[in-house]
mmCIF file of C-alpha atoms and ligand atoms in Angstrom:
data_model
loop_
_atom_site.group_PDB
_atom_site.id
_atom_site.type_symbol
_atom_site.label_atom_id
_atom_site.label_comp_id
_atom_site.label_asym_id
_atom_site.label_seq_id
_atom_site.Cartn_x
_atom_site.Cartn_y
_atom_site.Cartn_z
ATOM 1 C CA MET A 1 -13.764 -1.138 -20.077
ATOM 2 C CA GLY A 2 -14.484 0.922 -17.399
ATOM 3 C CA GLU A 3 -16.376 3.703 -19.580
ATOM 4 C CA VAL A 4 -18.721 0.350 -20.744
ATOM 5 C CA PHE A 5 -19.220 -1.198 -17.720
ATOM 6 C CA PHE A 6 -20.276 2.403 -16.904
ATOM 7 C CA LYS A 7 -22.839 2.734 -19.012
ATOM 8 C CA GLU A 8 -24.520 -1.223 -18.923
ATOM 9 C CA ARG A 9 -24.970 -0.428 -15.426
ATOM 10 C CA PHE A 10 -26.026 3.317 -15.626
ATOM 11 C CA GLY A 11 -27.140 3.630 -18.576
ATOM 12 C CA ALA A 12 -25.391 6.979 -19.413
ATOM 13 C CA ARG A 13 -22.013 7.922 -20.413
ATOM 14 C CA PRO A 14 -19.312 8.639 -17.746
ATOM 15 C CA GLU A 15 -18.585 12.058 -17.592
ATOM 16 C CA VAL A 16 -14.171 11.155 -16.014
ATOM 17 C CA THR A 17 -12.997 7.697 -16.249
ATOM 18 C CA LEU A 18 -9.408 7.021 -14.605
ATOM 19 C CA PHE A 19 -7.152 3.919 -13.760
ATOM 20 C CA VAL A 20 -5.072 4.042 -11.020
ATOM 21 C CA PRO A 21 -2.462 1.037 -9.952
ATOM 22 C CA GLY A 22 -1.721 -0.449 -6.508
ATOM 23 C CA ARG A 23 1.438 -0.786 -5.434
ATOM 24 C CA VAL A 24 3.696 -3.380 -4.584
ATOM 25 C CA ASN A 25 6.769 -1.622 -1.275
ATOM 26 C CA LEU A 26 9.737 -3.557 -2.359
ATOM 27 C CA ILE A 27 11.023 -2.313 0.737
ATOM 28 C CA GLY A 28 11.215 -0.764 4.143
ATOM 29 C CA GLU A 29 8.342 -1.418 5.854
ATOM 30 C CA HIS A 30 6.030 -0.077 8.801
ATOM 31 C CA ILE A 31 7.954 2.505 9.052
ATOM 32 C CA ASP A 32 6.185 4.997 7.426
ATOM 33 C CA TYR A 33 4.494 6.064 10.275
ATOM 34 C CA ASN A 34 8.023 6.649 12.139
ATOM 35 C CA GLY A 35 9.481 9.145 10.385
ATOM 36 C CA GLY A 36 11.514 6.925 7.752
ATOM 37 C CA ARG A 37 12.031 6.308 3.611
ATOM 38 C CA VAL A 38 10.033 3.773 1.274
ATOM 39 C CA LEU A 39 10.901 2.182 -1.345
ATOM 40 C CA PRO A 40 7.007 1.414 -3.272
ATOM 41 C CA CYS A 41 6.358 1.196 -6.844
ATOM 42 C CA ALA A 42 3.158 1.261 -9.106
ATOM 43 C CA LEU A 43 1.985 -2.126 -10.393
ATOM 44 C CA GLY A 44 0.754 -2.965 -13.763
ATOM 45 C CA VAL A 45 -3.088 -3.807 -12.007
ATOM 46 C CA GLY A 46 -4.882 -1.096 -10.498
ATOM 47 C CA SER A 47 -8.138 0.324 -10.527
ATOM 48 C CA THR A 48 -10.006 1.260 -13.603
ATOM 49 C CA LEU A 49 -13.144 4.028 -11.850
ATOM 50 C CA SER A 50 -15.590 6.166 -14.410
ATOM 51 C CA LEU A 51 -17.504 8.332 -12.255
ATOM 52 C CA LYS A 52 -21.018 10.703 -13.411
ATOM 53 C CA MET A 53 -22.097 13.931 -10.878
ATOM 54 C CA ARG A 54 -25.682 13.287 -9.863
ATOM 55 C CA GLN A 55 -28.320 15.794 -8.899
ATOM 56 C CA ASP A 56 -29.335 14.630 -5.596
ATOM 57 C CA ASP A 57 -27.093 13.535 -2.593
ATOM 58 C CA GLN A 58 -26.708 9.943 -3.132
ATOM 59 C CA VAL A 59 -23.951 7.697 -4.174
ATOM 60 C CA THR A 60 -23.997 4.734 -5.900
ATOM 61 C CA VAL A 61 -20.993 2.510 -5.959
ATOM 62 C CA VAL A 62 -20.919 -1.156 -8.778
ATOM 63 C CA SER A 63 -17.959 -2.866 -8.897
ATOM 64 C CA ASP A 64 -17.411 -5.983 -11.867
ATOM 65 C CA LYS A 65 -16.028 -8.139 -8.982
ATOM 66 C CA PHE A 66 -19.396 -7.484 -6.291
ATOM 67 C CA GLU A 67 -23.486 -8.236 -7.542
ATOM 68 C CA GLY A 68 -25.753 -5.174 -7.363
ATOM 69 C CA ALA A 69 -24.694 -1.801 -6.448
ATOM 70 C CA ILE A 70 -24.494 -0.157 -2.747
ATOM 71 C CA SER A 71 -26.513 3.496 -1.991
ATOM 72 C CA ALA A 72 -26.487 5.448 0.235
ATOM 73 C CA SER A 73 -27.584 9.768 1.279
ATOM 74 C CA LEU A 74 -24.249 11.873 1.945
ATOM 75 C CA SER A 75 -26.757 12.543 4.683
ATOM 76 C CA ASP A 76 -26.436 8.797 6.147
ATOM 77 C CA ASP A 77 -23.281 7.598 6.075
ATOM 78 C CA MET A 78 -22.155 4.272 4.751
ATOM 79 C CA ASN A 79 -20.885 1.307 6.813
ATOM 80 C CA GLN A 80 -20.455 -1.704 3.815
ATOM 81 C CA GLY A 81 -16.770 -3.169 3.260
ATOM 82 C CA TRP A 82 -14.999 -1.613 0.342
ATOM 83 C CA ALA A 83 -17.624 0.907 -1.232
ATOM 84 C CA ARG A 84 -17.054 2.755 2.143
ATOM 85 C CA TYR A 85 -13.378 3.650 0.453
ATOM 86 C CA ALA A 86 -15.519 6.087 -2.196
ATOM 87 C CA PHE A 87 -18.538 6.617 -0.079
ATOM 88 C CA TYR A 88 -16.039 8.526 2.213
ATOM 89 C CA ALA A 89 -14.111 10.829 -0.651
ATOM 90 C CA VAL A 90 -17.303 11.876 -1.792
ATOM 91 C CA ARG A 91 -17.842 12.812 1.600
ATOM 92 C CA LEU A 92 -15.294 14.786 1.800
ATOM 93 C CA ALA A 93 -14.344 16.305 -1.539
ATOM 94 C CA LYS A 94 -17.638 18.005 -0.539
ATOM 95 C CA ARG A 95 -16.490 19.476 2.399
ATOM 96 C CA LEU A 96 -13.913 20.622 0.550
ATOM 97 C CA GLY A 97 -16.517 22.448 -1.344
ATOM 98 C CA TRP A 98 -15.327 20.146 -4.296
ATOM 99 C CA VAL A 99 -18.517 19.478 -5.306
ATOM 100 C CA GLU A 100 -22.046 20.315 -4.188
ATOM 101 C CA ARG A 101 -24.287 16.499 -4.743
ATOM 102 C CA GLY A 102 -23.383 12.811 -5.050
ATOM 103 C CA ALA A 103 -22.119 10.376 -8.042
ATOM 104 C CA ASP A 104 -22.226 7.500 -9.271
ATOM 105 C CA ILE A 105 -18.829 5.457 -9.644
ATOM 106 C CA ALA A 106 -18.489 2.118 -11.560
ATOM 107 C CA LEU A 107 -15.140 -0.049 -10.818
ATOM 108 C CA VAL A 108 -13.581 -2.700 -12.720
ATOM 109 C CA SER A 109 -9.892 -3.931 -10.892
ATOM 110 C CA THR A 110 -7.725 -6.014 -11.343
ATOM 111 C CA LEU A 111 -6.529 -6.160 -7.970
ATOM 112 C CA SER A 112 -6.704 -8.895 -5.494
ATOM 113 C CA HIS A 113 -8.952 -7.120 -2.157
ATOM 114 C CA GLY A 114 -6.887 -7.956 0.903
ATOM 115 C CA ALA A 115 -3.981 -8.641 -0.670
ATOM 116 C CA GLY A 116 -1.753 -5.487 1.142
ATOM 117 C CA LEU A 117 -1.217 -4.384 -2.509
ATOM 118 C CA SER A 118 -3.320 -0.947 -1.755
ATOM 119 C CA SER A 119 -6.376 -1.593 -3.382
ATOM 120 C CA SER A 120 -8.337 0.742 -1.061
ATOM 121 C CA ALA A 121 -5.716 3.202 -0.646
ATOM 122 C CA ALA A 122 -5.910 3.208 -4.993
ATOM 123 C CA LEU A 123 -9.932 3.573 -4.924
ATOM 124 C CA CYS A 124 -10.042 6.348 -2.611
ATOM 125 C CA VAL A 125 -7.101 8.255 -4.592
ATOM 126 C CA ALA A 126 -9.081 7.631 -7.967
ATOM 127 C CA VAL A 127 -12.303 8.715 -6.726
ATOM 128 C CA ILE A 128 -10.594 11.998 -5.353
ATOM 129 C CA LYS A 129 -8.888 12.470 -8.734
ATOM 130 C CA ALA A 130 -11.995 11.711 -10.550
ATOM 131 C CA LEU A 131 -13.848 14.425 -8.482
ATOM 132 C CA ARG A 132 -10.976 16.733 -8.786
ATOM 133 C CA ASP A 133 -11.497 16.125 -12.387
ATOM 134 C CA VAL A 134 -15.117 17.222 -12.638
ATOM 135 C CA SER A 135 -15.296 20.124 -9.819
ATOM 136 C CA SER A 136 -11.944 21.442 -12.041
ATOM 137 C CA MET A 137 -10.121 22.215 -8.551
ATOM 138 C CA SER A 138 -6.302 22.275 -8.827
ATOM 139 C CA ALA A 139 -4.954 20.061 -5.945
ATOM 140 C CA ASP A 140 -1.496 18.099 -6.790
ATOM 141 C CA ASP A 141 -0.884 14.607 -6.468
ATOM 142 C CA VAL A 142 0.452 14.953 -2.929
ATOM 143 C CA GLU A 143 -2.548 16.875 -1.797
ATOM 144 C CA ILE A 144 -4.237 14.167 -3.363
ATOM 145 C CA ALA A 145 -2.568 11.470 -1.323
ATOM 146 C CA GLN A 146 -3.061 13.256 2.025
ATOM 147 C CA LEU A 147 -7.107 13.299 1.432
ATOM 148 C CA ALA A 148 -6.927 10.025 0.797
ATOM 149 C CA ARG A 149 -4.849 8.890 3.911
ATOM 150 C CA ARG A 150 -7.497 11.031 6.229
ATOM 151 C CA ILE A 151 -10.089 8.730 5.014
ATOM 152 C CA GLU A 152 -7.776 5.940 5.804
ATOM 153 C CA ASN A 153 -7.535 7.262 9.115
ATOM 154 C CA GLU A 154 -10.554 9.733 10.591
ATOM 155 C CA ASP A 155 -13.241 7.335 8.807
ATOM 156 C CA ILE A 156 -11.580 3.694 8.189
ATOM 157 C CA GLY A 157 -9.967 4.533 11.553
ATOM 158 C CA VAL A 158 -6.659 2.568 9.722
ATOM 159 C CA PRO A 159 -3.481 4.285 11.117
ATOM 160 C CA CYS A 160 -2.061 3.878 8.415
ATOM 161 C CA GLY A 161 1.123 5.987 7.422
ATOM 162 C CA ILE A 162 1.642 7.442 3.717
ATOM 163 C CA MET A 163 3.681 5.192 1.460
ATOM 164 C CA ASP A 164 0.302 3.577 -0.013
ATOM 165 C CA GLN A 165 -1.499 6.778 -0.899
ATOM 166 C CA MET A 166 1.887 8.803 -2.688
ATOM 167 C CA ALA A 167 3.120 5.650 -3.926
ATOM 168 C CA VAL A 168 -0.772 5.242 -6.101
ATOM 169 C CA ALA A 169 -0.946 8.876 -6.795
ATOM 170 C CA VAL A 170 2.354 9.272 -7.787
ATOM 171 C CA ALA A 171 4.459 6.285 -8.844
ATOM 172 C CA LYS A 172 4.987 5.491 -13.217
ATOM 173 C CA PRO A 173 4.982 1.837 -14.343
ATOM 174 C CA GLY A 174 8.851 1.007 -14.522
ATOM 175 C CA GLN A 175 9.997 3.892 -11.570
ATOM 176 C CA ALA A 176 10.205 2.491 -7.975
ATOM 177 C CA LEU A 177 9.162 5.599 -5.526
ATOM 178 C CA PHE A 178 12.277 6.116 -2.588
ATOM 179 C CA LEU A 179 9.895 8.108 -0.093
ATOM 180 C CA ASP A 180 9.892 10.435 2.325
ATOM 181 C CA THR A 181 8.041 10.116 4.552
ATOM 182 C CA GLU A 182 8.095 13.035 6.989
ATOM 183 C CA SER A 183 8.810 16.097 3.885
ATOM 184 C CA LEU A 184 7.196 13.593 0.635
ATOM 185 C CA ASP A 185 9.792 14.781 -1.273
ATOM 186 C CA TYR A 186 10.089 11.780 -4.164
ATOM 187 C CA ASP A 187 12.760 10.427 -6.205
ATOM 188 C CA PRO A 188 11.731 7.371 -9.087
ATOM 189 C CA ILE A 189 14.843 5.182 -9.200
ATOM 190 C CA PRO A 190 14.611 3.368 -12.682
ATOM 191 C CA LEU A 191 13.753 -0.198 -12.639
ATOM 192 C CA PRO A 192 16.294 -3.206 -13.960
ATOM 193 C CA THR A 193 15.985 -4.730 -16.824
ATOM 194 C CA SER A 194 18.018 -7.513 -15.780
ATOM 195 C CA HIS A 195 15.746 -8.386 -12.557
ATOM 196 C CA ARG A 196 11.789 -8.459 -12.550
ATOM 197 C CA PHE A 197 10.055 -7.825 -9.135
ATOM 198 C CA VAL A 198 7.974 -10.392 -9.016
ATOM 199 C CA VAL A 199 4.413 -10.299 -6.623
ATOM 200 C CA LEU A 200 2.897 -13.669 -5.556
ATOM 201 C CA HIS A 201 0.320 -13.453 -3.243
ATOM 202 C CA SER A 202 0.066 -16.561 -0.293
ATOM 203 C CA GLY A 203 -3.722 -17.273 -0.301
ATOM 204 C CA ILE A 204 -4.053 -15.840 3.591
ATOM 205 C CA HIS A 205 -5.761 -13.506 3.200
ATOM 206 C CA ARG A 206 -6.408 -10.108 5.761
ATOM 207 C CA GLU A 207 -7.355 -6.537 6.038
ATOM 208 C CA LEU A 208 -5.241 -3.338 7.761
ATOM 209 C CA ALA A 209 -8.581 -2.831 10.002
ATOM 210 C CA ASP A 210 -8.532 -7.009 11.660
ATOM 211 C CA GLY A 211 -6.337 -4.883 14.036
ATOM 212 C CA ARG A 212 -3.379 -6.055 13.855
ATOM 213 C CA TYR A 213 -1.958 -3.495 11.989
ATOM 214 C CA GLY A 214 -3.249 -0.813 14.783
ATOM 215 C CA ALA A 215 -1.666 -3.220 17.575
ATOM 216 C CA ARG A 216 1.574 -2.931 16.015
ATOM 217 C CA LYS A 217 1.025 1.030 15.686
ATOM 218 C CA GLN A 218 0.357 1.755 18.846
ATOM 219 C CA GLU A 219 3.534 -0.381 20.075
ATOM 220 C CA CYS A 220 5.468 2.479 17.948
ATOM 221 C CA ASP A 221 3.425 4.871 20.265
ATOM 222 C CA VAL A 222 4.146 3.661 23.398
ATOM 223 C CA ALA A 223 7.785 3.642 22.302
ATOM 224 C CA LYS A 224 7.207 7.460 20.548
ATOM 225 C CA GLU A 225 6.323 8.596 24.270
ATOM 226 C CA HIS A 226 9.048 6.790 25.823
ATOM 227 C CA PHE A 227 12.040 8.346 23.548
ATOM 228 C CA GLY A 228 9.753 11.896 23.093
ATOM 229 C CA THR A 229 9.751 11.893 19.004
ATOM 230 C CA ASN A 230 7.642 10.675 16.859
ATOM 231 C CA ASP A 231 10.915 9.795 14.371
ATOM 232 C CA LEU A 232 11.549 6.777 15.632
ATOM 233 C CA CYS A 233 14.340 5.273 12.386
ATOM 234 C CA HIS A 234 15.976 8.320 13.295
ATOM 235 C CA LEU A 235 16.943 6.597 16.606
ATOM 236 C CA THR A 236 19.714 4.742 16.995
ATOM 237 C CA LEU A 237 20.541 1.146 17.514
ATOM 238 C CA ASP A 238 22.338 2.180 20.574
ATOM 239 C CA ASP A 239 19.049 4.080 21.957
ATOM 240 C CA VAL A 240 17.448 1.156 22.625
ATOM 241 C CA VAL A 241 20.383 -1.675 22.533
ATOM 242 C CA GLY A 242 20.731 -2.316 26.459
ATOM 243 C CA ASN A 243 17.735 0.109 26.998
ATOM 244 C CA GLY A 244 16.562 -1.695 30.307
ATOM 245 C CA ALA A 245 13.544 0.915 30.945
ATOM 246 C CA LEU A 246 11.886 0.306 27.590
ATOM 247 C CA PRO A 247 9.614 -2.997 27.211
ATOM 248 C CA GLU A 248 9.601 -5.611 25.283
ATOM 249 C CA PRO A 249 8.296 -6.256 22.882
ATOM 250 C CA VAL A 250 8.342 -2.672 22.129
ATOM 251 C CA ARG A 251 12.294 -2.659 21.690
ATOM 252 C CA ARG A 252 12.321 -4.967 18.651
ATOM 253 C CA ARG A 253 9.319 -3.094 17.213
ATOM 254 C CA VAL A 254 12.522 -0.046 17.303
ATOM 255 C CA ARG A 255 15.291 -2.036 16.426
ATOM 256 C CA HIS A 256 12.660 -3.266 13.139
ATOM 257 C CA CYS A 257 12.101 0.798 12.384
ATOM 258 C CA ILE A 258 15.966 1.871 12.783
ATOM 259 C CA THR A 259 17.508 -0.913 11.019
ATOM 260 C CA GLU A 260 14.941 -1.396 8.579
ATOM 261 C CA HIS A 261 14.780 2.670 7.702
ATOM 262 C CA HIS A 262 18.742 2.130 6.695
ATOM 263 C CA ARG A 263 18.573 -1.234 4.559
ATOM 264 C CA THR A 264 16.119 1.375 2.329
ATOM 265 C CA VAL A 265 18.529 4.355 2.261
ATOM 266 C CA SER A 266 20.745 1.592 1.181
ATOM 267 C CA ALA A 267 18.561 -0.531 -1.201
ATOM 268 C CA ALA A 268 17.662 2.885 -3.312
ATOM 269 C CA THR A 269 21.276 3.641 -3.307
ATOM 270 C CA ALA A 270 21.753 -0.634 -4.659
ATOM 271 C CA LEU A 271 18.913 -0.294 -7.058
ATOM 272 C CA ARG A 272 20.523 3.117 -8.822
ATOM 273 C CA ASP A 273 23.832 1.754 -9.022
ATOM 274 C CA GLN A 274 21.381 -1.430 -10.506
ATOM 275 C CA ARG A 275 23.811 -3.838 -8.078
ATOM 276 C CA MET A 276 20.953 -6.348 -7.286
ATOM 277 C CA THR A 277 22.988 -8.333 -5.605
ATOM 278 C CA ASP A 278 23.088 -5.904 -2.914
ATOM 279 C CA PHE A 279 19.155 -5.345 -3.505
ATOM 280 C CA GLY A 280 18.462 -8.738 -2.381
ATOM 281 C CA MET A 281 20.780 -9.355 0.579
ATOM 282 C CA LEU A 282 18.780 -6.033 1.649
ATOM 283 C CA MET A 283 15.535 -7.645 0.978
ATOM 284 C CA ASP A 284 16.179 -10.786 2.452
ATOM 285 C CA GLU A 285 17.022 -9.155 6.421
ATOM 286 C CA SER A 286 14.164 -7.735 5.515
ATOM 287 C CA HIS A 287 11.657 -10.333 5.796
ATOM 288 C CA LEU A 288 14.327 -11.808 8.892
ATOM 289 C CA SER A 289 13.353 -8.212 10.458
ATOM 290 C CA MET A 290 9.993 -8.038 10.214
ATOM 291 C CA ARG A 291 9.702 -11.093 11.362
ATOM 292 C CA ASP A 292 11.885 -11.387 14.448
ATOM 293 C CA ASP A 293 11.076 -8.009 15.589
ATOM 294 C CA PHE A 294 8.275 -6.723 14.095
ATOM 295 C CA GLU A 295 6.456 -9.799 13.958
ATOM 296 C CA MET A 296 3.848 -8.921 11.167
ATOM 297 C CA SER A 297 4.654 -12.312 9.408
ATOM 298 C CA VAL A 298 2.633 -15.375 9.178
ATOM 299 C CA PRO A 299 4.325 -18.816 8.401
ATOM 300 C CA GLY A 300 2.473 -19.452 4.738
ATOM 301 C CA ILE A 301 4.565 -16.371 4.193
ATOM 302 C CA ASP A 302 7.879 -17.453 5.470
ATOM 303 C CA ARG A 303 7.322 -21.019 4.035
ATOM 304 C CA LEU A 304 6.663 -18.732 0.359
ATOM 305 C CA VAL A 305 9.744 -16.866 0.618
ATOM 306 C CA GLU A 306 12.084 -19.612 1.193
ATOM 307 C CA GLU A 307 10.833 -20.950 -1.381
ATOM 308 C CA ALA A 308 11.718 -18.300 -3.723
ATOM 309 C CA LYS A 309 14.912 -18.316 -2.181
ATOM 310 C CA VAL A 310 15.288 -22.159 -2.623
ATOM 311 C CA GLN A 311 14.328 -21.696 -6.561
ATOM 312 C CA GLY A 312 16.421 -19.104 -6.919
ATOM 313 C CA ALA A 313 15.410 -15.864 -5.987
ATOM 314 C CA ILE A 314 17.963 -13.350 -5.562
ATOM 315 C CA GLY A 315 16.331 -11.308 -2.681
ATOM 316 C CA ALA A 316 12.759 -12.155 -1.224
ATOM 317 C CA ARG A 317 10.655 -10.638 1.285
ATOM 318 C CA LEU A 318 6.768 -10.271 2.589
ATOM 319 C CA THR A 319 5.406 -6.995 1.466
ATOM 320 C CA GLY A 320 2.620 -4.813 2.843
ATOM 321 C CA GLY A 321 1.134 -4.220 6.425
ATOM 322 C CA GLY A 322 1.875 -8.113 7.391
ATOM 323 C CA PHE A 323 0.184 -11.012 8.384
ATOM 324 C CA GLY A 324 -0.586 -11.922 4.903
ATOM 325 C CA GLY A 325 -1.140 -11.565 1.457
ATOM 326 C CA CYS A 326 1.438 -11.119 -0.750
ATOM 327 C CA ILE A 327 5.630 -11.587 -0.872
ATOM 328 C CA VAL A 328 7.406 -9.809 -3.374
ATOM 329 C CA ALA A 329 10.721 -11.545 -4.885
ATOM 330 C CA CYS A 330 14.290 -9.948 -7.476
ATOM 331 C CA VAL A 331 14.712 -12.896 -9.153
ATOM 332 C CA ALA A 332 17.022 -12.841 -12.849
ATOM 333 C CA ALA A 333 14.363 -11.718 -15.613
ATOM 334 C CA ASP A 334 16.306 -15.056 -17.395
ATOM 335 C CA GLY A 335 14.531 -17.687 -15.797
ATOM 336 C CA ALA A 336 12.132 -16.025 -14.019
ATOM 337 C CA GLU A 337 8.892 -18.058 -15.704
ATOM 338 C CA ASP A 338 10.481 -21.212 -14.853
ATOM 339 C CA TRP A 339 11.666 -19.959 -11.199
ATOM 340 C CA GLU A 340 7.935 -19.012 -10.834
ATOM 341 C CA ARG A 341 6.352 -22.289 -12.070
ATOM 342 C CA ARG A 342 8.766 -23.960 -9.448
ATOM 343 C CA VAL A 343 7.138 -22.357 -6.556
ATOM 344 C CA LEU A 344 4.224 -21.822 -7.400
ATOM 345 C CA GLU A 345 4.001 -26.275 -8.138
ATOM 346 C CA ALA A 346 5.984 -26.217 -4.198
ATOM 347 C CA SER A 347 3.181 -23.606 -2.861
ATOM 348 C CA PRO A 348 -0.520 -24.795 -2.740
ATOM 349 C CA GLY A 349 -2.745 -21.560 -2.352
ATOM 350 C CA ALA A 350 -0.174 -19.314 -3.732
ATOM 351 C CA PHE A 351 -0.673 -17.555 -6.926
ATOM 352 C CA ARG A 352 0.621 -14.699 -9.323
ATOM 353 C CA VAL A 353 -0.608 -10.835 -8.731
ATOM 354 C CA GLN A 354 2.493 -9.704 -10.932
HETATM 355 C C1 GLA B 1 -0.423 -0.539 5.577
HETATM 356 C C2 GLA B 1 0.164 1.167 5.535
HETATM 357 C C3 GLA B 1 1.045 1.273 4.946
HETATM 358 C C4 GLA B 1 2.069 0.846 5.664
HETATM 359 C C5 GLA B 1 2.235 -0.592 4.833
HETATM 360 C C6 GLA B 1 3.679 -1.048 5.779
HETATM 361 O O1 GLA B 1 0.500 -0.594 3.308
HETATM 362 O O2 GLA B 1 -1.179 1.428 4.291
HETATM 363 O O3 GLA B 1 0.760 2.742 5.354
HETATM 364 O O4 GLA B 1 3.007 1.662 6.931
HETATM 365 O O5 GLA B 1 1.338 -0.897 5.280
HETATM 366 O O6 GLA B 1 4.979 -1.010 5.349
#
C-alpha cells in the first residue's frame, strides 16, 4: 500500500518502504525523563513510510491523511506541522553524513495524530530507519531511537524522554518492553492471551508541544535542583513527605515519580507471572496518581476510565503524555467485544484505537 501511494504521488518507485508501529504505554508515565522504568508495547496500527533520495536539497512529504505536498529545501527550515518531523530527520541524517541530498517521502498512517500514541516518534524513527537503509549505515535501533529523541528535544522543542522512540524502534507485537530509561536496557515480556489491552481514544485531542508537558518537566526540574539528582524515581517517600522545603505542587509531582516507578517494576513482575488482577490494580493506582499527584488527567479522561471500570475492566488508566488522548484498559479476552460496545455506548466522542 505504501509503495503504491508513493508511486501515485511521485511517479516513481520508492527505494525503501517500512512500517513503524505506534505505541501504548501500559504503565510508567512521565518517569522516562526522571530515571524510571516504563512498560510500553507496540500497537498494530502505525505508519508505513516510503522514501526515495533526490538529486537536490529538497525534502517533499506527502501523506494519505492530508491534501497536497509539503516541501522545503534543507538549507531553509520547514515549520509546517506534522511534516517537520520528517524534514528534521533528513536534515539530521545529512548533518551526520549519512546522506548528501533531500528526499521524497510518502506516509500512509493508521495512527491518529494527537492521540498520545507516538505518531511523531513513529514518523521520526521511520524516516531515520529508511535513511539508514538507503545509506547502508550501521546504526542499531537504540541509536535510531536516540537520534529521534534529539529531533523532538532540539528541533521541535518538546523536552520528552526516550520511551516513545525506544518503543516504536524496538518493541515487537505481542510483547511489552520493560525499559530502563537510564541505561536503555530492556526486557521483552510476552502479553497474556487471557486478557487484552484495549486502547480507547477519549475524543479529546492534545499536542505535546502545547506547553503542558513542558510545564510538568519544569516542575520536575525544580525537584532535581532541590535534591541535586536527575533521578527522582530513586528518591524515597521519606525524602518528600513532610519535606517543608519542597513547595507544592512539586512535592506531589515527585511523589508520583517515586510511586509510579515502583508500580511499574511491580507491574512488570505481575505481567511476567501472568497475575493480571494485580496488574489491573496497579493500573488503577497509576491513574489516581496521574490524576491527583501529577495532575495530567482531564475530566473527560477520568469519566472514560471510570466507565471502563464500571463495565468490568480489571484495570484502566490514562496513557501517554496526558491532558487528553487515550486510555488503556485491561479486560478479559472473553467478552472484550461486549465490554467495548458498552463503554463506547456510554461515552460519546470516544472510539477504539486497538
Ligand atoms: C510523551 C513523551 C514520553 C513520555 C510520555 C509520558 O509520550 O514523549 O517521553 O514522557 O509522554 O509518560
